[in-house]
CSV table of C-alpha atoms in Angstrom, one decimal:
chain,number,residue,atom,x,y,z
P,691,MET,CA,136.3,106.6,90.9
P,692,LYS,CA,136.7,102.9,92.1
P,693,PRO,CA,134.4,101.0,91.2
P,694,SER,CA,132.5,99.2,94.3
P,695,LEU,CA,132.7,95.7,95.5
P,696,ALA,CA,129.4,95.0,94.0
P,697,VAL,CA,130.5,96.3,90.3
P,698,ARG,CA,133.4,94.6,90.8
P,699,ALA,CA,132.0,91.1,91.9
P,700,SER,CA,129.4,91.7,89.4
P,701,CYS,CA,131.0,92.9,86.3
P,702,TRP,CA,133.7,89.4,86.7
P,703,SER,CA,131.0,87.3,86.8
P,704,ALA,CA,129.2,88.5,83.8
P,705,GLU,CA,132.8,87.9,82.4
P,706,HIS,CA,133.1,83.5,83.3
P,707,PRO,CA,130.1,83.0,83.1
P,708,SER,CA,130.3,79.9,82.5
P,709,ALA,CA,132.7,79.3,85.0
P,710,VAL,CA,130.9,81.4,88.1
P,711,ILE,CA,127.1,79.2,86.5
P,712,ALA,CA,128.9,75.6,86.8
P,713,LEU,CA,131.1,76.3,90.4
P,714,TRP,CA,127.0,77.5,91.9
P,715,LEU,CA,125.5,73.2,90.1
P,716,VAL,CA,128.9,72.3,92.1
P,717,PHE,CA,127.8,73.9,94.7
P,718,VAL,CA,124.4,72.9,95.7
P,719,ALA,CA,125.4,69.7,94.0
P,720,LEU,CA,127.9,69.1,97.0
P,721,ALA,CA,125.3,70.8,99.2
P,722,GLU,CA,122.6,68.5,98.8
P,723,LEU,CA,125.0,65.1,98.7
P,724,PRO,CA,123.8,64.7,103.1
P,725,GLY,CA,120.4,64.6,101.7
P,726,LEU,CA,120.3,62.6,99.2
P,727,ALA,CA,122.2,60.0,100.7
P,728,GLY,CA,119.3,59.7,103.7
P,729,GLY,CA,121.4,61.7,106.2
P,730,ARG,CA,120.4,65.3,108.1
P,731,ARG,CA,116.7,66.4,107.4
P,732,LEU,CA,114.6,69.7,108.3
P,733,GLY,CA,111.9,67.1,109.2
P,734,ASP,CA,108.6,66.1,107.1
P,735,GLY,CA,106.7,69.0,105.9
P,736,SER,CA,109.5,70.4,105.0
P,737,LEU,CA,110.2,72.8,101.8
P,738,SER,CA,113.6,71.3,101.8
P,739,ASP,CA,111.9,68.1,101.7
P,740,PRO,CA,111.1,66.9,98.1
P,741,ASN,CA,108.1,64.8,98.6
P,742,VAL,CA,106.2,68.5,99.1
P,743,ALA,CA,104.7,69.4,95.9
P,744,ALA,CA,105.8,72.9,97.0
P,745,ASN,CA,109.0,72.8,96.3
P,746,TRP,CA,108.5,72.6,92.3
P,747,TRP,CA,106.7,75.8,92.2
P,748,PRO,CA,109.6,77.9,92.6
P,749,VAL,CA,109.8,76.8,89.0
P,750,VAL,CA,107.0,77.8,87.7
P,751,ALA,CA,106.0,80.5,89.4
P,752,ALA,CA,109.8,82.7,88.1
P,753,PRO,CA,108.9,81.9,84.7
P,754,VAL,CA,105.1,83.1,85.0
P,755,ALA,CA,107.3,86.7,86.6
P,756,VAL,CA,108.7,86.8,83.3
P,757,LEU,CA,106.1,86.1,80.6
P,758,LEU,CA,103.8,89.2,82.9
P,759,ILE,CA,106.5,91.7,81.8
P,760,ALA,CA,108.6,89.8,78.6
P,761,PRO,CA,106.2,88.4,75.4
P,762,PHE,CA,107.8,84.7,75.5
P,763,SER,CA,112.0,83.7,75.7
P,764,ARG,CA,112.4,80.4,75.4
P,765,LEU,CA,116.4,81.9,77.3
P,766,LEU,CA,114.7,84.4,79.5
P,767,LEU,CA,112.5,80.7,81.0
P,768,LEU,CA,115.4,79.1,81.0
P,769,VAL,CA,117.2,82.2,83.2
P,770,SER,CA,114.8,82.3,85.6
P,771,ALA,CA,113.4,78.8,86.7
P,772,LEU,CA,117.1,78.3,86.8
P,773,PHE,CA,118.3,80.9,89.2
P,774,ILE,CA,115.2,80.1,91.5
P,775,SER,CA,115.7,76.7,91.4
P,776,VAL,CA,119.6,77.5,92.5
P,777,VAL,CA,118.7,79.6,95.0
P,778,THR,CA,115.4,77.8,96.1
P,779,ALA,CA,118.1,74.5,96.8
P,780,ALA,CA,121.4,76.2,97.6
P,781,SER,CA,119.1,78.3,100.7
P,782,ALA,CA,117.6,74.9,101.6
P,783,ALA,CA,120.7,72.8,101.7
P,784,LEU,CA,122.4,75.2,104.1
P,785,LEU,CA,119.5,74.9,106.5
P,786,ASP,CA,119.4,71.8,106.8
P,787,ALA,CA,122.9,72.2,107.7
P,788,VAL,CA,121.9,74.7,109.8
P,789,SER,CA,119.9,73.0,111.9
P,790,GLU,CA,122.3,71.0,112.7
P,791,SER,CA,123.4,73.0,115.2
P,792,VAL,CA,120.3,75.7,116.2
P,793,PRO,CA,117.3,74.1,116.3
P,794,ILE,CA,114.7,75.3,113.4
P,795,SER,CA,112.1,74.3,112.9
P,796,PRO,CA,109.8,73.4,109.6
P,797,LEU,CA,108.1,76.4,109.9
P,798,ILE,CA,110.1,78.5,110.3
P,799,ALA,CA,112.3,76.6,107.7
P,800,ASP,CA,109.1,76.9,105.8
P,801,ALA,CA,108.8,80.6,106.1
P,802,ALA,CA,112.6,81.2,105.2
P,803,LEU,CA,112.3,79.6,101.8
P,804,LEU,CA,109.0,81.7,100.8
P,805,ILE,CA,111.6,84.0,101.9
P,806,VAL,CA,114.4,84.0,99.1
P,807,ILE,CA,112.0,82.8,97.4
P,808,THR,CA,110.9,86.0,97.0
P,809,VAL,CA,113.9,88.2,97.4
P,810,ALA,CA,115.4,85.5,95.0
P,811,VAL,CA,113.1,86.7,92.2
P,812,GLN,CA,112.9,90.2,92.7
P,813,HIS,CA,116.6,90.5,92.3
P,814,MET,CA,116.1,88.7,89.1
P,815,LEU,CA,113.2,91.0,87.3
P,816,PHE,CA,115.6,94.4,88.6
P,817,ALA,CA,118.7,93.5,86.6
P,818,LEU,CA,116.1,91.7,84.3
P,819,CYS,CA,114.5,95.5,84.1
P,820,ARG,CA,117.5,96.8,84.3
P,821,SER,CA,119.4,94.9,81.7
P,822,ARG,CA,115.6,96.0,78.9
P,823,GLU,CA,116.4,99.7,79.9
P,824,ALA,CA,120.1,98.8,78.9
P,825,ARG,CA,120.0,97.8,76.0
P,826,ALA,CA,116.6,100.1,74.8
P,827,SER,CA,119.3,103.1,75.6
P,828,GLY,CA,121.6,101.9,72.4
P,829,ASN,CA,124.2,100.0,75.4
P,830,ASP,CA,125.8,97.4,73.7
P,831,ALA,CA,126.4,94.3,75.9
P,832,SER,CA,129.5,94.8,77.5
P,833,ARG,CA,128.5,98.1,78.4
P,834,ALA,CA,124.5,96.8,79.5
P,835,ALA,CA,126.9,94.5,81.4
P,836,ARG,CA,128.6,97.1,83.7
P,837,ILE,CA,124.8,99.4,84.0
P,838,VAL,CA,123.4,96.7,85.1
P,839,ALA,CA,125.9,95.6,87.7
P,840,SER,CA,126.4,99.2,88.6
P,841,THR,CA,122.2,99.6,89.0
P,842,ALA,CA,121.2,96.4,89.9
P,843,GLY,CA,124.2,94.7,92.0
P,844,ASN,CA,125.0,98.7,94.3
P,845,ALA,CA,121.4,98.0,95.0
P,846,ALA,CA,121.6,94.1,95.5
P,847,LEU,CA,124.6,95.0,97.6
P,848,VAL,CA,122.9,97.3,99.8
P,849,SER,CA,119.8,95.7,100.8
P,850,GLY,CA,121.5,92.4,101.7
P,851,VAL,CA,124.1,93.9,103.6
P,852,GLY,CA,122.0,95.3,105.8
P,853,LEU,CA,119.9,92.3,106.0
P,854,ALA,CA,122.7,91.2,107.1
P,855,VAL,CA,123.7,93.0,109.8
P,856,SER,CA,119.9,94.0,110.9
P,857,LEU,CA,119.5,90.0,111.5
P,858,THR,CA,122.7,89.4,113.1
P,859,ALA,CA,121.5,92.1,116.0
P,860,VAL,CA,118.3,90.2,116.2
P,861,ALA,CA,119.6,86.7,116.9
P,862,LEU,CA,122.0,88.2,119.4
P,863,ALA,CA,119.8,90.9,120.7
P,864,GLY,CA,115.9,88.8,120.9
P,865,THR,CA,115.4,86.3,122.7
P,866,ALA,CA,116.4,82.3,122.5
P,867,GLY,CA,113.0,81.8,120.9
P,868,LEU,CA,113.8,84.5,117.9
P,869,ALA,CA,117.4,83.4,117.0
P,870,PRO,CA,116.3,80.4,115.2
P,871,LEU,CA,114.0,82.5,112.8
P,872,ALA,CA,116.6,85.8,112.8
P,873,ALA,CA,119.5,82.9,111.8
P,874,ALA,CA,117.3,81.1,109.3
P,875,VAL,CA,116.8,84.2,107.1
P,876,LEU,CA,120.0,84.9,108.1
P,877,VAL,CA,120.9,82.0,105.8
P,878,VAL,CA,118.7,82.9,102.4
P,879,VAL,CA,119.5,86.0,102.6
P,880,LEU,CA,122.8,85.7,102.9
P,881,VAL,CA,122.0,82.8,100.0
P,882,ALA,CA,120.1,85.1,97.8
P,883,THR,CA,122.1,88.5,97.8
P,884,LEU,CA,125.9,86.0,96.6
P,885,ALA,CA,123.4,84.9,93.7
P,886,ALA,CA,122.7,88.0,92.6
P,887,LEU,CA,126.2,89.2,92.9
P,888,SER,CA,128.1,85.9,91.3
P,889,LEU,CA,125.8,83.8,89.5
P,890,LEU,CA,122.6,86.8,88.6
P,891,PRO,CA,125.1,88.7,86.4
P,892,ALA,CA,126.7,85.8,84.4
P,893,LEU,CA,123.4,84.0,83.5
P,894,ASN,CA,121.9,88.4,82.6
P,895,ASP,CA,125.7,87.9,80.5
P,896,ARG,CA,123.4,85.2,78.3
P,897,VAL,CA,120.5,86.3,78.1
P,898,LEU,CA,122.6,89.8,77.3
P,899,ALA,CA,125.0,88.2,74.8
P,900,SER,CA,122.0,86.9,72.5
P,901,ALA,CA,121.4,87.6,69.3
P,902,ARG,CA,117.3,88.2,69.9
P,903,PRO,CA,117.2,91.6,71.7
P,904,LEU,CA,114.6,91.4,74.9
P,905,PRO,CA,111.7,91.2,74.2
P,906,PRO,CA,109.6,95.3,75.7
P,907,PRO,CA,106.6,95.0,78.8
P,908,SER,CA,104.5,94.5,78.4
P,909,ALA,CA,100.8,93.6,80.7
P,910,LEU,CA,102.2,95.3,83.9
P,911,LYS,CA,103.6,98.8,82.3
P,912,VAL,CA,101.3,101.4,84.7
P,913,GLY,CA,100.4,104.3,81.9
P,914,PRO,CA,99.1,108.0,83.0
P,915,LEU,CA,96.8,107.3,84.9
P,916,PRO,CA,93.7,109.9,85.1
P,917,ARG,CA,94.3,113.5,87.6
P,918,PHE,CA,91.6,112.7,91.0
P,919,VAL,CA,92.9,109.1,91.0
P,920,ARG,CA,96.6,109.7,92.4
P,921,PRO,CA,95.0,111.6,95.2
P,922,THR,CA,92.1,109.1,96.0
P,923,ALA,CA,94.6,106.0,95.6
P,924,ILE,CA,97.6,108.2,98.5
P,925,ALA,CA,93.9,108.9,100.4
P,926,LEU,CA,92.7,105.9,100.9
P,927,GLY,CA,95.8,104.4,100.9
P,928,VAL,CA,96.3,106.6,104.0
P,929,LEU,CA,92.8,105.2,105.3
P,930,THR,CA,93.3,101.5,104.9
P,931,VAL,CA,96.8,101.2,106.2
P,932,GLY,CA,96.3,103.8,109.2
P,933,VAL,CA,93.3,102.3,110.6
P,934,ALA,CA,95.2,99.1,110.6
P,935,ALA,CA,97.7,99.7,112.3
P,936,ALA,CA,95.8,102.0,114.7
P,937,TYR,CA,93.6,97.9,115.5
P,938,GLY,CA,97.2,97.0,115.5
P,939,SER,CA,98.1,98.9,118.0
P,940,LEU,CA,95.3,98.8,119.6
P,941,ARG,CA,95.5,94.0,120.0
P,942,VAL,CA,99.4,94.6,120.6
P,943,PHE,CA,98.2,96.2,124.7
P,944,SER,CA,95.5,94.1,124.3
P,945,ALA,CA,93.0,91.1,124.0
P,946,GLY,CA,90.8,92.6,121.7
P,947,CYS,CA,88.0,89.3,122.6
P,948,ALA,CA,87.3,87.3,125.2
P,949,SER,CA,89.0,83.5,124.1
P,950,CYS,CA,92.0,86.0,122.7
P,951,ARG,CA,94.8,87.2,124.9
P,952,PRO,CA,98.2,90.8,124.1
P,953,MET,CA,100.1,90.0,121.3
P,954,ALA,CA,102.5,91.5,123.1
P,955,GLU,CA,103.0,87.7,125.2
P,956,ASP,CA,104.3,86.3,122.1
P,957,LEU,CA,106.0,89.3,120.0
P,958,ASP,CA,110.1,89.9,120.8
P,959,ALA,CA,109.7,93.5,121.5
P,960,TRP,CA,113.3,94.1,121.9
P,961,GLY,CA,113.9,92.4,118.4
P,962,VAL,CA,111.2,94.2,116.9
P,963,VAL,CA,112.7,97.2,118.1
P,964,THR,CA,116.1,96.1,116.8
P,965,LEU,CA,115.0,95.2,113.8
P,966,LEU,CA,113.6,98.3,112.5
P,967,VAL,CA,116.4,100.4,114.7
P,968,VAL,CA,119.5,98.9,113.0
P,969,LEU,CA,116.6,98.9,109.0
P,970,GLY,CA,116.8,102.8,110.1
P,971,LEU,CA,120.6,102.8,110.6
P,972,ALA,CA,121.3,100.8,107.3
P,973,THR,CA,119.8,103.7,105.6
P,974,LEU,CA,120.7,106.1,106.4
P,975,VAL,CA,124.5,105.4,105.7
P,976,ALA,CA,123.7,104.1,102.8
P,977,TYR,CA,122.0,107.1,101.3
P,978,ARG,CA,123.7,109.6,104.3
P,979,ARG,CA,120.3,111.6,104.2
P,980,PRO,CA,118.6,111.9,107.9
P,981,VAL,CA,115.0,112.2,105.3
P,982,VAL,CA,115.5,109.3,103.8
P,983,ALA,CA,116.0,106.8,106.9
P,984,LEU,CA,113.3,108.4,108.7
P,985,ALA,CA,111.4,107.3,106.9
P,986,THR,CA,112.5,104.2,106.9
P,987,PHE,CA,112.0,103.6,110.0
P,988,LEU,CA,108.8,105.4,110.3
P,989,LEU,CA,107.4,102.8,106.8
P,990,ASN,CA,108.8,99.7,108.8
P,991,GLY,CA,106.7,100.9,112.0
P,992,VAL,CA,103.9,101.4,110.5
P,993,ALA,CA,103.9,98.8,108.6
P,994,ALA,CA,104.6,96.4,110.6
P,995,LEU,CA,101.4,97.6,113.0
P,996,ALA,CA,99.4,97.4,110.1
P,997,GLY,CA,100.5,93.4,109.0
P,998,LEU,CA,99.9,93.1,112.8
P,999,GLY,CA,96.5,94.5,113.0
P,1000,THR,CA,95.6,93.0,109.7
P,1001,LEU,CA,97.1,88.9,111.0
P,1002,ALA,CA,95.2,90.0,114.0
P,1003,VAL,CA,91.1,90.0,111.9
P,1004,LEU,CA,91.9,86.6,109.2
P,1005,VAL,CA,93.7,84.5,112.1
P,1006,ASP,CA,91.9,83.8,115.3
P,1007,PRO,CA,92.9,82.2,117.2
P,1008,MET,CA,96.4,83.9,116.1
P,1009,PRO,CA,99.6,80.9,117.1
P,1010,GLY,CA,101.7,82.4,119.4
P,1011,TRP,CA,104.6,82.1,116.2
P,1012,ALA,CA,102.1,83.8,114.4
P,1013,PRO,CA,103.5,88.1,115.6
P,1014,MET,CA,107.5,87.1,114.5
P,1015,VAL,CA,107.2,85.3,111.4
P,1016,LEU,CA,104.9,87.9,109.8
P,1017,VAL,CA,107.5,90.7,111.1
P,1018,ILE,CA,110.7,89.0,110.0
P,1019,ALA,CA,108.3,87.8,106.6
P,1020,LEU,CA,107.1,91.2,105.7
P,1021,LEU,CA,110.2,93.4,106.6
P,1022,VAL,CA,112.5,91.0,104.5
P,1023,PRO,CA,110.6,91.0,101.8
P,1024,ALA,CA,110.0,95.2,102.0
P,1025,ASN,CA,113.2,95.4,103.0
P,1026,HIS,CA,114.6,94.8,99.4
P,1027,LEU,CA,111.7,96.4,97.3
P,1028,GLN,CA,112.5,99.4,99.4
P,1029,VAL,CA,115.9,99.7,98.1
P,1030,TYR,CA,115.4,99.3,95.3
P,1031,LEU,CA,112.7,101.8,94.6
P,1032,LEU,CA,115.0,104.3,96.4
P,1033,HIS,CA,117.3,104.0,94.1
P,1034,ARG,CA,114.8,105.0,91.1
P,1035,LEU,CA,113.8,107.6,92.9
P,1036,ARG,CA,117.5,108.8,93.6
P,1037,SER,CA,118.4,108.4,90.4
P,1038,GLU,CA,115.3,111.2,88.9
P,1039,THR,CA,115.8,113.4,91.3
P,1040,LEU,CA,119.5,113.8,90.5
P,1041,ALA,CA,118.0,113.7,86.9
P,1042,GLY,CA,117.2,117.4,87.7
P,1043,MET,CA,113.1,116.4,87.4
P,1044,SER,CA,110.4,117.8,89.5
P,1045,ARG,CA,108.7,115.9,92.6
P,1046,ARG,CA,106.1,114.6,91.5
P,1047,ASN,CA,107.6,113.4,88.7
P,1048,THR,CA,110.1,111.7,90.1
P,1049,VAL,CA,107.5,109.9,92.1
P,1050,THR,CA,106.1,109.1,88.7
P,1051,HIS,CA,108.5,108.7,87.1
P,1052,ALA,CA,110.9,105.8,89.3
P,1053,CYS,CA,106.8,104.2,90.0
P,1054,ARG,CA,106.6,103.1,86.6
P,1055,ARG,CA,109.7,101.4,85.7
P,1056,ALA,CA,109.7,100.4,88.9
P,1057,TRP,CA,107.0,98.4,89.1
P,1058,SER,CA,107.8,96.2,85.9
P,1059,ALA,CA,109.7,94.4,88.7
P,1060,SER,CA,107.7,94.7,91.0
P,1061,GLY,CA,105.0,93.8,89.5
P,1062,GLY,CA,106.4,90.2,88.5
P,1063,ALA,CA,107.9,89.7,92.5
P,1064,LEU,CA,104.4,90.6,94.0
P,1065,LEU,CA,102.5,87.7,91.9
P,1066,VAL,CA,104.9,84.6,92.8
P,1067,THR,CA,105.6,86.2,96.5
P,1068,VAL,CA,101.6,86.2,96.7
P,1069,VAL,CA,101.4,82.4,94.9
P,1070,MET,CA,104.1,80.8,96.9
P,1071,TRP,CA,102.2,83.0,100.4
P,1072,LEU,CA,99.0,81.2,98.9
P,1073,VAL,CA,100.1,77.9,97.6
P,1074,TRP,CA,101.6,77.3,101.2
P,1075,GLY,CA,98.6,77.6,102.2
P,1076,LEU,CA,96.2,75.7,100.4
P,1077,THR,CA,98.9,72.8,100.8
P,1078,GLU,CA,98.4,72.9,104.9
P,1079,ARG,CA,95.5,72.7,106.9
P,1080,GLY,CA,94.8,74.7,110.7
P,1081,ASP,CA,96.9,77.4,111.8
P,1082,VAL,CA,99.8,77.2,109.8
P,1083,ARG,CA,96.7,78.2,106.6
P,1084,GLU,CA,94.5,80.7,108.2
P,1085,PHE,CA,98.6,82.2,108.5
P,1086,ALA,CA,99.8,82.0,105.3
P,1087,LEU,CA,96.8,83.4,103.4
P,1088,ALA,CA,96.8,86.4,105.9
P,1089,THR,CA,100.2,86.6,105.1
P,1090,ALA,CA,99.3,87.8,101.2
P,1091,VAL,CA,97.0,89.8,101.6
P,1092,VAL,CA,99.6,92.0,104.6
P,1093,LEU,CA,102.4,91.7,101.6
P,1094,VAL,CA,100.3,92.7,98.9
P,1095,VAL,CA,98.7,95.9,101.0
P,1096,ASP,CA,102.1,96.2,102.4
P,1097,THR,CA,103.3,96.4,98.2
P,1098,THR,CA,100.9,98.9,97.1
P,1099,ILE,CA,100.3,100.7,99.6
P,1100,VAL,CA,103.3,101.4,101.5
P,1101,ARG,CA,105.6,101.1,99.2
P,1102,PHE,CA,104.6,102.7,96.4
P,1103,LEU,CA,102.4,105.1,97.5
P,1104,LEU,CA,103.9,106.5,100.6
P,1105,LEU,CA,107.5,106.0,100.9
P,1106,PRO,CA,107.9,108.5,97.5
P,1107,ARG,CA,106.6,110.7,98.6
P,1108,LEU,CA,108.8,110.6,102.8
P,1109,ALA,CA,111.6,110.5,100.0
P,1110,VAL,CA,111.4,113.5,97.8
P,1111,LEU,CA,111.1,116.0,100.5
P,1112,GLY,CA,113.5,117.2,100.3
P,1113,GLY,CA,114.8,117.5,96.9
P,1114,ARG,CA,118.5,117.4,95.7
P,1115,THR,CA,119.7,117.1,99.9
P,1116,ASN,CA,118.4,113.7,99.9
P,1117,TRP,CA,121.3,112.2,98.1
P,1118,TRP,CA,125.0,112.3,98.9
P,1119,ARG,CA,126.3,112.1,95.5
P,1120,PRO,CA,125.4,111.7,92.2
P,1121,VAL,CA,124.4,109.0,89.6
P,1122,LYS,CA,127.3,107.4,87.7
């Protein structure tokens, strides 16, 4: 079978690491020239403004996540810092360029850059964990690079294309006020996807080719849990998400208090529905089974309602821009995590495991990467909230809470159990 586009691009980048790294650095330098020369800028307070302290947090937070899943390694520290810094700088420069024709506000730019930081860290940690597994299985550097390309690379392509199509549809079908947000997030998603298919394999080749073996996983590895923990966690998770989603549904159509107003007045309903439907269709095209696509659609809808309910509790009064920014900031990173977790579930199911063992093994293997990515996500939103004031501070802190609930409950407790309901019939071809 002919390798996919993602595999071919990733393998070529791994075979020519110096050229790929140099091209990315040159691209970032050229893209940043107008800003460095005093040209276009998104405005004071934007993360693309070098005077804002939060602009340097990607360089700090990414290595922190790596160090939590592996003992200290100067090479991993350098690779993670370089990858996140390049992706963030390229995204900021392109947002500056796009803002010439699309009215992207500093607030939207900040949210988009926080999203790309989260997505880039997810890509990096997924590839690192897959590399470690490949080398632990006895593969040499060349074979390990191809395994990473065929798994992490394909996951990056599937999630990136799905999100790109979804955000394009939202920009076209939504209102004029939603188009700048969808366009900004679309730009950063494309940058993160291209970097995951080219720059990341090139940097990963340096790690694989190192004489030192990859460090083993550490604190974020999840061991076996007592029998009573799993059903208790599922029950509490379902109850928490259910209550939040019910309250979110109520607040969408009712004011909830004398000084409040229904969130439906600020939500672009058609844009939200378009995003949910297109993400579900993208999952159907990728995995070819309605059970997985339906689980994606339902859980994304429940997650959005639960997030809106949590936001309504934590942010009062709620600014008009907050609901739509929350939905985008929630669903974009969640889709990347979901694709990676579905790949794990698919691999375990087609290997012949029972449903219970499939969920246990897939979640345990995915957690070391996802836990580190979640930590970076929370740090980014907390830092943004603590460096801002007023409505933005409350929104950023509430978003950090929403993302924790979505990752731990919706993605790791509910999604795996729905996705494996059909067993082997859920997946359209065996894993190579």
